[in-house]
XYZ file of C-alpha atoms in Angstrom:
252
model
C 2.221 22.524 -18.527
C 4.914 23.611 -16.105
C 8.292 24.382 -17.674
C 11.720 24.337 -16.108
C 15.253 24.245 -17.419
C 15.565 20.452 -17.298
C 12.386 18.870 -18.632
C 8.672 19.313 -19.133
C 6.157 18.204 -16.508
C 2.553 17.754 -17.579
C 0.207 19.255 -15.016
C -3.433 18.150 -14.819
C -5.206 21.091 -13.219
C -8.308 23.095 -14.030
C -7.853 25.895 -16.561
C -9.416 29.333 -16.590
C -12.860 29.148 -18.157
C -12.818 25.356 -18.382
C -16.278 23.775 -18.485
C -15.420 20.177 -19.417
C -13.549 17.342 -17.759
C -9.814 17.322 -17.189
C -7.728 14.946 -19.284
C -8.265 11.415 -17.894
C -5.259 9.553 -16.505
C -6.963 6.339 -15.338
C -9.328 3.839 -16.997
C -11.990 4.725 -14.433
C -11.925 8.396 -15.407
C -12.121 7.411 -19.065
C -15.212 5.364 -18.216
C -16.767 8.303 -16.348
C -16.285 10.569 -19.362
C -17.679 7.923 -21.715
C -20.817 7.384 -19.614
C -21.259 11.165 -19.393
C -21.119 11.492 -23.191
C -23.444 8.486 -23.558
C -26.079 10.013 -21.279
C -25.615 13.502 -22.740
C -26.524 12.172 -26.204
C -29.892 10.936 -24.938
C -30.363 14.179 -23.020
C -30.011 16.236 -26.200
C -32.303 13.950 -28.233
C -35.028 13.938 -25.565
C -34.752 17.690 -24.925
C -34.998 18.561 -28.633
C -37.978 16.242 -29.081
C -39.879 17.532 -26.054
C -39.299 21.222 -26.833
C -40.251 20.679 -30.485
C -43.560 19.123 -29.461
C -44.225 21.846 -26.891
C -43.603 24.717 -29.300
C -45.527 22.964 -32.092
C -48.562 22.408 -29.883
C -48.449 25.975 -28.562
C -48.174 27.425 -32.050
C -50.953 25.184 -33.406
C -53.423 25.880 -30.600
C -52.613 29.602 -30.515
C -52.984 30.066 -34.253
C -56.055 27.960 -34.983
C -57.918 28.313 -31.685
C -59.296 24.792 -31.825
C -58.742 21.371 -30.360
C -59.581 17.818 -31.391
C -59.796 14.600 -29.418
C -57.189 12.904 -31.631
C -54.707 15.725 -30.951
C -54.904 15.221 -27.178
C -55.500 11.473 -26.897
C -54.116 8.500 -28.747
C -53.177 4.941 -27.875
C -50.148 4.850 -30.169
C -48.518 8.023 -28.845
C -49.118 6.960 -25.252
C -47.383 3.643 -25.928
C -44.491 5.443 -27.611
C -43.856 7.915 -24.790
C -44.037 5.083 -22.237
C -41.846 2.505 -23.985
C -39.224 4.895 -25.359
C -38.144 6.329 -21.957
C -37.984 2.783 -20.566
C -35.650 1.694 -23.376
C -33.503 4.785 -22.835
C -33.202 4.054 -19.119
C -32.198 0.452 -19.841
C -29.506 1.610 -22.287
C -28.152 3.936 -19.597
C -28.415 1.441 -16.740
C -26.225 -1.348 -18.098
C -23.069 0.740 -18.747
C -23.670 2.508 -15.425
C -23.764 -0.795 -13.521
C -20.584 -1.924 -15.261
C -18.756 1.284 -14.329
C -19.954 1.153 -10.709
C -18.745 -2.431 -10.414
C -15.311 -1.537 -11.805
C -15.035 1.450 -9.445
C -15.688 -0.750 -6.403
C -13.494 -3.660 -7.464
C -10.014 -3.948 -5.893
C -8.022 -6.816 -7.434
C -4.600 -7.796 -6.083
C -3.101 -4.293 -5.633
C 0.610 -3.878 -6.175
C 0.726 -0.924 -3.789
C -1.433 0.290 -0.909
C -1.303 3.718 0.681
C -3.434 5.368 3.324
C -4.839 8.882 3.292
C -5.829 10.609 6.543
C -7.677 13.923 6.468
C -6.992 16.495 9.192
C -8.113 20.034 9.849
C -6.680 21.230 7.502
C -4.053 19.090 5.804
C -3.512 15.539 4.559
C -1.342 12.746 5.910
C -0.103 9.852 3.777
C 1.189 6.468 4.889
C 2.793 3.615 2.957
C 2.076 0.746 5.323
C 3.875 -1.794 3.104
C 7.223 -0.106 3.660
C 9.046 0.544 6.933
C 12.164 2.524 7.780
C 15.115 1.545 9.963
C 13.035 2.256 13.070
C 10.433 -0.313 11.945
C 7.879 2.441 11.411
C 5.675 2.812 8.355
C 6.719 5.487 5.878
C 4.413 8.459 6.447
C 4.418 12.227 5.992
C 2.130 15.259 6.105
C 1.147 17.434 3.161
C 0.330 21.120 3.681
C -0.649 23.795 1.208
C 2.158 26.145 0.190
C 1.243 29.738 1.215
C 0.914 32.272 -1.579
C 3.969 34.257 -0.470
C 6.145 31.117 -0.676
C 5.186 30.024 -4.177
C 7.883 29.785 -6.824
C 7.543 30.239 -10.564
C 5.339 27.521 -12.027
C 3.460 26.698 -8.800
C -0.309 26.903 -8.826
C -1.858 29.144 -6.183
C -3.999 27.286 -3.590
C -3.108 23.977 -5.270
C 0.576 23.451 -4.501
C 1.718 21.440 -1.465
C 5.014 21.057 0.332
C 5.045 17.231 0.055
C 3.507 15.606 -2.997
C 2.303 12.015 -2.902
C 4.424 10.092 -5.421
C 2.836 7.011 -7.018
C 4.005 4.593 -9.715
C 2.283 4.458 -13.088
C 0.951 1.261 -14.688
C 0.577 -0.350 -11.256
C -2.681 -1.416 -9.540
C -2.972 0.828 -6.484
C -5.337 0.569 -3.522
C -6.268 3.789 -1.723
C -7.525 3.669 1.876
C -9.098 6.898 3.100
C -10.098 7.979 6.595
C -10.163 11.107 8.769
C -8.846 12.055 12.187
C -11.388 14.717 13.148
C -14.260 15.652 10.816
C -15.545 14.608 7.390
C -13.207 15.237 4.462
C -13.208 14.049 0.848
C -10.084 13.055 -1.097
C -10.797 14.065 -4.703
C -8.506 14.128 -7.747
C -10.524 14.752 -10.948
C -7.978 13.436 -13.481
C -7.733 10.149 -11.584
C -11.496 9.738 -11.291
C -11.382 9.574 -7.489
C -13.671 11.288 -4.985
C -13.801 9.328 -1.753
C -15.182 10.482 1.596
C -12.860 10.441 4.604
C -14.958 9.481 7.625
C -13.563 9.455 11.193
C -13.403 5.928 12.578
C -14.092 4.312 9.229
C -11.908 3.096 6.350
C -13.107 3.620 2.786
C -11.178 2.162 -0.092
C -10.926 2.432 -3.850
C -8.430 1.544 -6.533
C -6.718 3.289 -9.409
C -4.348 2.558 -12.267
C -2.416 5.612 -13.437
C -1.627 5.313 -17.141
C 0.820 8.168 -17.645
C 3.302 10.323 -15.791
C 2.358 13.804 -14.641
C 1.096 15.973 -11.809
C -2.524 15.544 -10.783
C -4.162 18.236 -8.664
C -7.179 17.887 -6.416
C -8.792 19.376 -3.327
C -10.922 18.401 -0.371
C -14.507 18.118 -1.628
C -16.295 18.087 1.715
C -17.004 21.284 3.647
C -14.797 20.485 6.646
C -14.360 23.844 8.353
C -13.074 27.362 7.986
C -9.984 26.347 5.963
C -11.752 23.786 3.814
C -10.489 25.466 0.639
C -6.859 25.324 1.732
C -6.037 21.617 1.819
C -5.136 20.713 -1.783
C -3.889 17.364 -3.103
C -1.003 16.811 -5.503
C -0.322 13.347 -6.894
C 2.834 12.829 -8.903
C 2.790 9.863 -11.269
C 6.247 8.484 -12.050
C 7.820 5.304 -13.354
C 8.221 2.391 -10.958
C 12.007 2.928 -10.838
C 11.597 6.608 -9.977
C 8.968 5.729 -7.362
C 11.333 3.479 -5.402
C 14.100 6.076 -5.651
C 11.781 8.759 -4.222
C 10.567 6.309 -1.567
C 14.133 5.784 -0.332
C 14.625 9.542 -0.141
C 11.364 9.848 1.816
C 12.436 7.128 4.239
C 15.703 8.945 4.875
C 13.998 12.301 5.337
C 11.370 11.065 7.819
C 13.481 8.824 10.057
């Protein structure tokens, strides 16, 4: 968490020594964590069973120095180790298909914004809103250099212009690139979408709570690939429109 003298802002960023997922902020990320735990359960069961059989067989054959046809062949065991993996794969497939379908589905978004990857920064555009010059609201987002960080900023993750989005609103994200391949990835939001020059990729998200969500480019896009972070700020719908008006005034 980042503390200041006015209020507390919850910051979703990786911690030192963290080996698990970040706290989910969207239903999609919750589904990703659930499917991970679902598959990991079967992974542990299968791994324990296989290693137990391997060590048992090794110990038995090493100790007794004998073999028997019924220890190496058997119709029942062959049926078991054929049917059981098939049932496990089916139990994994159905929730996976459901999650993939939900990740690709975009239903009547309340807000659409466009992300453009550059070498080496991001540009954002709210095409649904225009300023007094009849131009879409857009701005660039650069990483804040280390020598310009203030107390509470995260090194290599803070940007000069955060993308502000409303919570509890269906949002459509359109991603592309102006030069080379990039990838717009925010772990807490469950988004990792390739930015391809000349092509528009889209996904959706529904932010459930307020906070700061940090991400980075996840495609090796050049010498400064590691210096184009992403910061998404989730706010209430009222605060979003207030910040949008300020942005429109600032980028006339």
